mmCIF file of N, CA, C and O in Angstrom:
data_model
loop_
_atom_site.group_PDB
_atom_site.id
_atom_site.type_symbol
_atom_site.label_atom_id
_atom_site.label_comp_id
_atom_site.label_asym_id
_atom_site.label_seq_id
_atom_site.Cartn_x
_atom_site.Cartn_y
_atom_site.Cartn_z
ATOM 1 N N UNK A 14 10.995 35.618 -26.875
ATOM 2 C CA UNK A 14 11.226 34.757 -28.444
ATOM 3 C C UNK A 14 12.688 35.133 -28.408
ATOM 4 O O UNK A 14 13.244 36.170 -28.024
ATOM 5 N N UNK A 15 13.341 34.009 -28.898
ATOM 6 C CA UNK A 15 14.707 33.508 -28.972
ATOM 7 C C UNK A 15 15.074 34.407 -30.151
ATOM 8 O O UNK A 15 14.423 33.893 -31.745
ATOM 9 N N UNK A 16 16.233 35.001 -30.353
ATOM 10 C CA UNK A 16 16.857 35.996 -31.223
ATOM 11 C C UNK A 16 16.591 34.776 -32.240
ATOM 12 O O UNK A 16 17.345 35.481 -33.628
ATOM 13 N N UNK A 17 17.485 33.689 -32.161
ATOM 14 C CA UNK A 17 18.018 33.367 -32.844
ATOM 15 C C UNK A 17 17.208 32.167 -33.624
ATOM 16 O O UNK A 17 17.215 32.015 -34.741
ATOM 17 N N UNK A 18 16.024 31.878 -33.080
ATOM 18 C CA UNK A 18 14.964 31.406 -33.460
ATOM 19 C C UNK A 18 14.500 32.392 -34.558
ATOM 20 O O UNK A 18 14.105 32.368 -35.871
ATOM 21 N N UNK A 19 14.323 33.372 -33.906
ATOM 22 C CA UNK A 19 14.119 34.595 -35.027
ATOM 23 C C UNK A 19 14.379 34.397 -36.302
ATOM 24 O O UNK A 19 14.346 34.701 -38.132
ATOM 25 N N UNK A 20 15.626 35.205 -36.003
ATOM 26 C CA UNK A 20 17.027 34.974 -37.155
ATOM 27 C C UNK A 20 16.597 33.828 -38.060
ATOM 28 O O UNK A 20 17.027 34.053 -39.342
ATOM 29 N N UNK A 21 17.096 32.353 -37.314
ATOM 30 C CA UNK A 21 16.519 31.182 -38.132
ATOM 31 C C UNK A 21 15.380 31.223 -39.475
ATOM 32 O O UNK A 21 15.601 30.762 -40.271
ATOM 33 N N UNK A 22 14.013 31.761 -38.811
ATOM 34 C CA UNK A 22 12.497 32.119 -39.601
ATOM 35 C C UNK A 22 13.400 33.041 -40.845
ATOM 36 O O UNK A 22 13.023 33.023 -41.743
ATOM 37 N N UNK A 23 13.783 34.390 -40.103
ATOM 38 C CA UNK A 23 13.726 35.366 -41.275
ATOM 39 C C UNK A 23 15.076 34.754 -42.661
ATOM 40 O O UNK A 23 14.571 34.776 -43.643
ATOM 41 N N UNK A 24 15.472 33.791 -42.236
ATOM 42 C CA UNK A 24 16.826 33.138 -43.330
ATOM 43 C C UNK A 24 15.886 32.143 -44.253
ATOM 44 O O UNK A 24 16.041 31.917 -45.171
ATOM 45 N N UNK A 25 14.685 31.541 -43.334
ATOM 46 C CA UNK A 25 13.919 30.813 -43.909
ATOM 47 C C UNK A 25 13.207 31.041 -45.378
ATOM 48 O O UNK A 25 13.298 30.676 -46.396
ATOM 49 N N UNK A 26 12.286 32.139 -45.041
ATOM 50 C CA UNK A 26 11.597 32.892 -45.458
ATOM 51 C C UNK A 26 12.355 33.801 -46.669
ATOM 52 O O UNK A 26 12.085 33.766 -48.147
ATOM 53 N N UNK A 27 14.074 34.421 -46.408
ATOM 54 C CA UNK A 27 14.722 34.791 -47.416
ATOM 55 C C UNK A 27 14.970 33.895 -48.462
ATOM 56 O O UNK A 27 14.917 33.791 -49.892
ATOM 57 N N UNK A 28 15.482 32.706 -47.876
ATOM 58 C CA UNK A 28 16.345 31.795 -49.102
ATOM 59 C C UNK A 28 15.158 30.623 -49.634
ATOM 60 O O UNK A 28 15.359 30.044 -50.628
ATOM 61 N N UNK A 29 14.151 30.186 -48.857
ATOM 62 C CA UNK A 29 13.384 29.069 -49.225
ATOM 63 C C UNK A 29 12.128 29.514 -49.561
ATOM 64 O O UNK A 29 11.392 28.660 -50.131
ATOM 65 N N UNK A 30 11.316 30.470 -49.196
ATOM 66 C CA UNK A 30 10.087 30.739 -48.825
ATOM 67 C C UNK A 30 10.048 31.481 -50.200
ATOM 68 O O UNK A 30 9.702 31.578 -51.803
ATOM 69 N N UNK A 31 10.616 32.580 -50.570
ATOM 70 C CA UNK A 31 10.924 34.248 -51.240
ATOM 71 C C UNK A 31 10.327 33.912 -52.483
ATOM 72 O O UNK A 31 10.157 33.738 -53.784
ATOM 73 N N UNK A 32 8.631 34.277 -52.357
ATOM 74 C CA UNK A 32 7.703 34.527 -53.256
ATOM 75 C C UNK A 32 7.273 35.465 -53.871
ATOM 76 O O UNK A 32 7.473 35.040 -55.268
ATOM 77 N N UNK A 33 8.370 36.246 -53.860
ATOM 78 C CA UNK A 33 9.061 37.583 -54.968
ATOM 79 C C UNK A 33 10.551 37.270 -55.867
ATOM 80 O O UNK A 33 10.637 38.570 -56.464
ATOM 81 N N UNK A 34 10.973 36.364 -55.570
ATOM 82 C CA UNK A 34 12.489 36.208 -55.858
ATOM 83 C C UNK A 34 13.237 37.029 -56.154
ATOM 84 O O UNK A 34 13.997 37.837 -56.991
ATOM 85 N N UNK A 35 13.774 37.804 -54.496
ATOM 86 C CA UNK A 35 15.015 38.833 -54.323
ATOM 87 C C UNK A 35 15.832 38.048 -53.225
ATOM 88 O O UNK A 35 16.813 38.549 -53.249
ATOM 89 N N UNK A 36 15.456 36.799 -53.443
ATOM 90 C CA UNK A 36 16.726 36.109 -53.203
ATOM 91 C C UNK A 36 18.045 36.369 -53.591
ATOM 92 O O UNK A 36 18.820 36.572 -54.360
ATOM 93 N N UNK A 37 19.670 36.675 -52.810
ATOM 94 C CA UNK A 37 20.588 37.069 -52.960
ATOM 95 C C UNK A 37 20.785 38.346 -53.342
ATOM 96 O O UNK A 37 21.564 38.736 -53.531
ATOM 97 N N UNK A 38 19.625 39.253 -53.248
ATOM 98 C CA UNK A 38 19.708 40.945 -52.899
ATOM 99 C C UNK A 38 19.781 41.241 -52.273
ATOM 100 O O UNK A 38 18.857 41.008 -51.060
ATOM 101 N N UNK A 39 21.324 41.732 -52.207
ATOM 102 C CA UNK A 39 21.568 42.488 -51.069
ATOM 103 C C UNK A 39 20.793 43.473 -50.790
ATOM 104 O O UNK A 39 20.440 43.803 -49.323
ATOM 105 N N UNK A 40 20.283 44.419 -51.369
ATOM 106 C CA UNK A 40 19.147 45.142 -50.718
ATOM 107 C C UNK A 40 17.819 45.180 -50.519
ATOM 108 O O UNK A 40 17.308 45.735 -49.519
ATOM 109 N N UNK A 41 17.710 43.943 -50.557
ATOM 110 C CA UNK A 41 16.425 42.926 -50.327
ATOM 111 C C UNK A 41 16.355 42.014 -49.093
ATOM 112 O O UNK A 41 15.539 41.210 -48.341
ATOM 113 N N UNK A 42 17.681 42.340 -48.596
ATOM 114 C CA UNK A 42 17.380 41.144 -47.344
ATOM 115 C C UNK A 42 16.740 40.917 -46.130
ATOM 116 O O UNK A 42 16.399 40.127 -45.342
ATOM 117 N N UNK A 43 15.807 42.347 -46.046
ATOM 118 C CA UNK A 43 14.851 42.368 -44.850
ATOM 119 C C UNK A 43 13.511 41.961 -45.357
ATOM 120 O O UNK A 43 12.672 42.574 -44.983
ATOM 121 N N UNK A 44 13.256 41.914 -46.630
ATOM 122 C CA UNK A 44 12.038 42.053 -47.672
ATOM 123 C C UNK A 44 11.184 41.321 -46.670
ATOM 124 O O UNK A 44 10.068 41.966 -46.839
ATOM 125 N N UNK A 45 11.317 40.129 -45.989
ATOM 126 C CA UNK A 45 10.188 39.713 -45.319
ATOM 127 C C UNK A 45 10.361 39.504 -43.832
ATOM 128 O O UNK A 45 9.497 38.784 -43.771
ATOM 129 N N UNK A 46 11.384 39.920 -43.698
ATOM 130 C CA UNK A 46 11.205 40.197 -41.752
ATOM 131 C C UNK A 46 10.210 40.494 -41.111
ATOM 132 O O UNK A 46 9.754 39.953 -39.855
ATOM 133 N N UNK A 47 9.480 41.117 -42.013
ATOM 134 C CA UNK A 47 8.313 41.917 -40.957
ATOM 135 C C UNK A 47 7.160 40.384 -40.591
ATOM 136 O O UNK A 47 6.446 40.519 -40.152
ATOM 137 N N UNK A 48 7.469 39.409 -42.015
ATOM 138 C CA UNK A 48 5.936 38.667 -41.336
ATOM 139 C C UNK A 48 6.665 37.158 -40.517
ATOM 140 O O UNK A 48 6.302 36.472 -39.644
ATOM 141 N N UNK A 49 8.212 37.633 -39.875
ATOM 142 C CA UNK A 49 8.907 36.506 -39.498
ATOM 143 C C UNK A 49 8.655 36.126 -38.024
ATOM 144 O O UNK A 49 8.418 35.163 -37.037
ATOM 145 N N UNK A 50 8.068 37.248 -37.368
ATOM 146 C CA UNK A 50 7.374 37.138 -36.028
ATOM 147 C C UNK A 50 6.068 36.312 -35.683
ATOM 148 O O UNK A 50 6.302 35.563 -35.202
ATOM 149 N N UNK A 51 5.028 36.694 -36.856
ATOM 150 C CA UNK A 51 4.276 35.922 -36.559
ATOM 151 C C UNK A 51 4.289 34.540 -37.126
ATOM 152 O O UNK A 51 3.977 33.734 -36.648
ATOM 153 N N UNK A 52 5.503 34.207 -37.655
ATOM 154 C CA UNK A 52 5.506 32.167 -38.368
ATOM 155 C C UNK A 52 6.364 31.872 -36.991
ATOM 156 O O UNK A 52 5.639 30.946 -36.305
ATOM 157 N N UNK A 53 6.973 32.671 -36.464
ATOM 158 C CA UNK A 53 7.691 32.008 -34.950
ATOM 159 C C UNK A 53 6.477 32.007 -33.915
ATOM 160 O O UNK A 53 6.619 30.898 -33.291
ATOM 161 N N UNK A 54 5.748 32.694 -33.700
ATOM 162 C CA UNK A 54 4.541 32.525 -32.677
ATOM 163 C C UNK A 54 4.044 31.366 -33.445
ATOM 164 O O UNK A 54 3.657 30.845 -31.716
ATOM 165 N N UNK A 55 3.697 30.992 -34.615
ATOM 166 C CA UNK A 55 2.691 30.213 -34.731
ATOM 167 C C UNK A 55 3.268 28.665 -34.123
ATOM 168 O O UNK A 55 3.057 27.960 -34.045
ATOM 169 N N UNK A 56 4.936 28.560 -34.681
ATOM 170 C CA UNK A 56 5.907 27.617 -33.942
ATOM 171 C C UNK A 56 5.969 27.465 -32.711
ATOM 172 O O UNK A 56 5.955 26.549 -32.070
ATOM 173 N N UNK A 57 5.859 28.512 -32.322
ATOM 174 C CA UNK A 57 5.813 28.455 -30.689
ATOM 175 C C UNK A 57 4.698 27.590 -30.114
ATOM 176 O O UNK A 57 4.858 27.264 -29.210
ATOM 177 N N UNK A 58 3.628 28.127 -30.781
ATOM 178 C CA UNK A 58 2.400 27.277 -29.865
ATOM 179 C C UNK A 58 2.251 25.891 -30.624
ATOM 180 O O UNK A 58 1.155 25.499 -30.267
ATOM 181 N N UNK A 59 3.252 25.071 -31.133
ATOM 182 C CA UNK A 59 2.889 23.960 -31.695
ATOM 183 C C UNK A 59 1.654 23.753 -32.979
ATOM 184 O O UNK A 59 1.622 23.081 -33.231
ATOM 185 N N UNK A 60 2.460 25.095 -33.966
ATOM 186 C CA UNK A 60 0.877 24.825 -34.488
ATOM 187 C C UNK A 60 1.668 23.839 -35.808
ATOM 188 O O UNK A 60 2.124 24.083 -36.407
ATOM 189 N N UNK A 61 0.626 23.323 -36.595
ATOM 190 C CA UNK A 61 0.984 22.801 -37.279
ATOM 191 C C UNK A 61 1.492 23.203 -39.095
ATOM 192 O O UNK A 61 1.104 24.206 -38.762
ATOM 193 N N UNK A 62 2.282 21.930 -39.892
ATOM 194 C CA UNK A 62 2.707 22.841 -40.634
ATOM 195 C C UNK A 62 1.652 23.267 -41.640
ATOM 196 O O UNK A 62 1.773 24.277 -42.428
ATOM 197 N N UNK A 63 0.421 22.631 -41.736
ATOM 198 C CA UNK A 63 -0.720 23.008 -42.390
ATOM 199 C C UNK A 63 -1.197 24.836 -42.846
ATOM 200 O O UNK A 63 -1.257 25.534 -42.951
ATOM 201 N N UNK A 64 -0.964 25.079 -40.885
ATOM 202 C CA UNK A 64 -1.105 26.564 -40.600
ATOM 203 C C UNK A 64 -0.498 27.197 -40.539
ATOM 204 O O UNK A 64 -0.856 28.300 -41.097
ATOM 205 N N UNK A 65 0.964 26.923 -40.878
ATOM 206 C CA UNK A 65 1.702 28.114 -40.882
ATOM 207 C C UNK A 65 1.829 28.091 -42.185
ATOM 208 O O UNK A 65 2.391 29.222 -42.710
ATOM 209 N N UNK A 66 1.332 27.000 -43.168
ATOM 210 C CA UNK A 66 1.601 27.170 -44.365
ATOM 211 C C UNK A 66 0.011 27.631 -44.716
ATOM 212 O O UNK A 66 0.669 28.730 -45.912
ATOM 213 N N UNK A 67 -0.704 28.121 -44.446
ATOM 214 C CA UNK A 67 -1.777 28.765 -44.278
ATOM 215 C C UNK A 67 -1.391 30.111 -44.607
ATOM 216 O O UNK A 67 -1.995 30.744 -45.184
ATOM 217 N N UNK A 68 -0.590 30.167 -43.394
ATOM 218 C CA UNK A 68 -0.339 31.695 -43.344
ATOM 219 C C UNK A 68 0.711 32.532 -44.317
ATOM 220 O O UNK A 68 0.224 33.406 -45.141
ATOM 221 N N UNK A 69 1.755 31.453 -44.965
ATOM 222 C CA UNK A 69 2.233 31.843 -45.944
ATOM 223 C C UNK A 69 1.386 32.197 -46.314
ATOM 224 O O UNK A 69 1.743 32.991 -47.720
ATOM 225 N N UNK A 70 1.004 31.175 -47.539
ATOM 226 C CA UNK A 70 -0.023 31.058 -48.243
ATOM 227 C C UNK A 70 -1.339 32.441 -48.099
ATOM 228 O O UNK A 70 -1.265 33.191 -48.911
ATOM 229 N N UNK A 71 -1.608 33.268 -46.863
ATOM 230 C CA UNK A 71 -1.974 34.154 -46.567
ATOM 231 C C UNK A 71 -1.226 35.592 -47.196
ATOM 232 O O UNK A 71 -2.010 36.739 -48.076
ATOM 233 N N UNK A 72 -0.117 35.473 -46.660
ATOM 234 C CA UNK A 72 0.710 36.512 -47.039
ATOM 235 C C UNK A 72 0.552 36.789 -48.681
ATOM 236 O O UNK A 72 1.173 37.643 -49.160
ATOM 237 N N UNK A 73 1.267 35.413 -49.478
ATOM 238 C CA UNK A 73 1.620 35.611 -50.715
ATOM 239 C C UNK A 73 0.543 36.240 -51.417
ATOM 240 O O UNK A 73 0.176 37.015 -52.382
ATOM 241 N N UNK A 74 -1.343 35.305 -50.977
ATOM 242 C CA UNK A 74 -2.002 35.651 -52.009
ATOM 243 C C UNK A 74 -2.828 37.400 -51.562
ATOM 244 O O UNK A 74 -3.087 38.406 -52.272
ATOM 245 N N UNK A 75 -2.726 37.430 -49.850
ATOM 246 C CA UNK A 75 -4.018 38.558 -49.721
ATOM 247 C C UNK A 75 -2.490 39.960 -49.483
ATOM 248 O O UNK A 75 -3.401 41.049 -49.369
ATOM 249 N N UNK A 76 -1.378 39.883 -48.803
ATOM 250 C CA UNK A 76 -0.401 40.805 -48.722
ATOM 251 C C UNK A 76 0.295 41.393 -50.341
ATOM 252 O O UNK A 76 0.561 42.391 -49.935
ATOM 253 N N UNK A 77 0.793 40.113 -50.711
ATOM 254 C CA UNK A 77 1.435 40.628 -52.019
ATOM 255 C C UNK A 77 0.748 40.297 -53.866
ATOM 256 O O UNK A 77 1.365 40.836 -54.263
ATOM 257 N N UNK A 78 -0.429 40.225 -52.969
ATOM 258 C CA UNK A 78 -1.549 39.929 -54.810
ATOM 259 C C UNK A 78 -0.574 39.007 -55.794
ATOM 260 O O UNK A 78 -1.143 39.095 -56.624
ATOM 261 N N UNK A 79 -0.326 37.599 -55.090
ATOM 262 C CA UNK A 79 0.307 36.514 -55.823
ATOM 263 C C UNK A 79 -0.054 35.417 -55.614
ATOM 264 O O UNK A 79 -1.300 35.140 -55.116
ATOM 265 N N UNK A 80 -0.254 34.793 -56.835
ATOM 266 C CA UNK A 80 -0.761 32.996 -57.362
ATOM 267 C C UNK A 80 0.067 32.715 -55.429
ATOM 268 O O UNK A 80 0.916 32.326 -55.253
ATOM 269 N N UNK A 81 -1.133 31.756 -55.207
ATOM 270 C CA UNK A 81 -0.971 30.909 -53.890
ATOM 271 C C UNK A 81 0.302 29.727 -54.212
ATOM 272 O O UNK A 81 0.372 28.921 -55.563
ATOM 273 N N UNK A 82 1.267 29.190 -53.602
ATOM 274 C CA UNK A 82 1.784 27.831 -53.884
ATOM 275 C C UNK A 82 1.834 27.113 -52.654
ATOM 276 O O UNK A 82 2.772 27.322 -51.732
ATOM 277 N N UNK A 83 0.868 27.033 -52.150
ATOM 278 C CA UNK A 83 -0.072 26.071 -51.177
ATOM 279 C C UNK A 83 1.549 25.095 -50.798
ATOM 280 O O UNK A 83 1.488 25.051 -49.479
ATOM 281 N N UNK A 84 1.084 24.144 -51.750
ATOM 282 C CA UNK A 84 2.731 22.673 -51.530
ATOM 283 C C UNK A 84 3.651 23.435 -50.619
ATOM 284 O O UNK A 84 4.528 22.655 -49.857
ATOM 285 N N UNK A 85 4.064 24.718 -51.132
ATOM 286 C CA UNK A 85 5.308 25.072 -51.677
ATOM 287 C C UNK A 85 5.545 25.574 -49.960
ATOM 288 O O UNK A 85 6.360 25.527 -49.546
ATOM 289 N N UNK A 86 4.253 26.311 -49.981
ATOM 290 C CA UNK A 86 4.681 27.058 -48.288
ATOM 291 C C UNK A 86 4.066 25.923 -47.487
ATOM 292 O O UNK A 86 4.509 26.367 -46.200
ATOM 293 N N UNK A 87 3.352 24.545 -47.237
ATOM 294 C CA UNK A 87 3.721 23.780 -46.616
ATOM 295 C C UNK A 87 4.738 22.955 -46.224
ATOM 296 O O UNK A 87 5.279 22.727 -45.253
ATOM 297 N N UNK A 88 5.585 23.045 -47.632
ATOM 298 C CA UNK A 88 7.065 22.329 -47.523
ATOM 299 C C UNK A 88 7.691 23.493 -46.759
ATOM 300 O O UNK A 88 8.660 23.025 -45.930
ATOM 301 N N UNK A 89 7.845 25.110 -46.729
ATOM 302 C CA UNK A 89 8.535 25.309 -46.147
ATOM 303 C C UNK A 89 7.844 25.630 -44.515
ATOM 304 O O UNK A 89 9.137 25.450 -43.380
ATOM 305 N N UNK A 90 7.402 25.402 -44.299
ATOM 306 C CA UNK A 90 6.598 25.438 -43.168
ATOM 307 C C UNK A 90 6.985 23.591 -42.130
ATOM 308 O O UNK A 90 7.603 24.029 -41.110
ATOM 309 N N UNK A 91 6.965 22.350 -43.081
ATOM 310 C CA UNK A 91 7.785 21.478 -42.456
ATOM 311 C C UNK A 91 9.558 22.116 -42.594
ATOM 312 O O UNK A 91 9.835 21.544 -41.259
ATOM 313 N N UNK A 92 9.733 22.766 -42.957
ATOM 314 C CA UNK A 92 11.571 23.059 -42.660
ATOM 315 C C UNK A 92 11.617 23.741 -41.919
ATOM 316 O O UNK A 92 12.151 23.770 -40.728
ATOM 317 N N UNK A 93 11.076 24.758 -41.070
ATOM 318 C CA UNK A 93 10.925 25.842 -40.266
ATOM 319 C C UNK A 93 10.584 24.720 -38.592
ATOM 320 O O UNK A 93 11.204 24.737 -38.181
ATOM 321 N N UNK A 94 9.668 23.664 -38.777
ATOM 322 C CA UNK A 94 9.257 22.928 -37.880
ATOM 323 C C UNK A 94 10.187 22.115 -37.899
ATOM 324 O O UNK A 94 10.667 22.287 -36.434
ATOM 325 N N UNK A 95 11.285 21.627 -38.958
ATOM 326 C CA UNK A 95 12.349 20.681 -38.483
ATOM 327 C C UNK A 95 13.631 21.637 -37.919
ATOM 328 O O UNK A 95 14.202 20.717 -36.850
ATOM 329 N N UNK A 96 13.716 22.778 -38.349
ATOM 330 C CA UNK A 96 14.699 23.926 -37.843
ATOM 331 C C UNK A 96 14.209 24.468 -36.594
ATOM 332 O O UNK A 96 15.068 24.426 -35.192
ATOM 333 N N UNK A 97 13.329 24.151 -36.140
ATOM 334 C CA UNK A 97 12.806 24.841 -34.954
ATOM 335 C C UNK A 97 12.909 23.626 -34.161
ATOM 336 O O UNK A 97 13.061 23.942 -32.853
ATOM 337 N N UNK A 98 13.164 22.780 -34.180
ATOM 338 C CA UNK A 98 12.549 21.358 -33.012
ATOM 339 C C UNK A 98 14.535 21.284 -32.758
ATOM 340 O O UNK A 98 14.733 21.009 -31.803
ATOM 341 N N UNK A 99 15.298 21.342 -33.797
ATOM 342 C CA UNK A 99 16.731 21.517 -33.521
ATOM 343 C C UNK A 99 17.054 22.307 -32.194
ATOM 344 O O UNK A 99 18.333 22.059 -31.934
ATOM 345 N N UNK A 100 16.647 23.649 -32.137
ATOM 346 C CA UNK A 100 16.885 24.917 -31.312
ATOM 347 C C UNK A 100 16.019 23.959 -30.516
ATOM 348 O O UNK A 100 16.288 25.442 -28.800
ATOM 349 N N UNK A 101 15.797 23.606 -29.889
ATOM 350 C CA UNK A 101 14.997 23.266 -28.846
ATOM 351 C C UNK A 101 15.737 22.875 -27.182
ATOM 352 O O UNK A 101 16.891 21.711 -27.508
#
């Protein structure tokens, strides 16, 4: 697992996904880091944006108890996929 790729996923989750609105809060910089390895594993397996988005929706609804933002999660998945492809 590439440290650079993992760091990129962490940054995207913090700045683009951010379902609880902690973007820019220094004390919450690692709030979503625990989800990054699973997202990277999905990207490594060349999983589609819909499945990556579904994982983000699962985290958002089942782990965090928040409403679903399915389209946003798929958009974040597409962004992750594009950034992942740049690092190949």
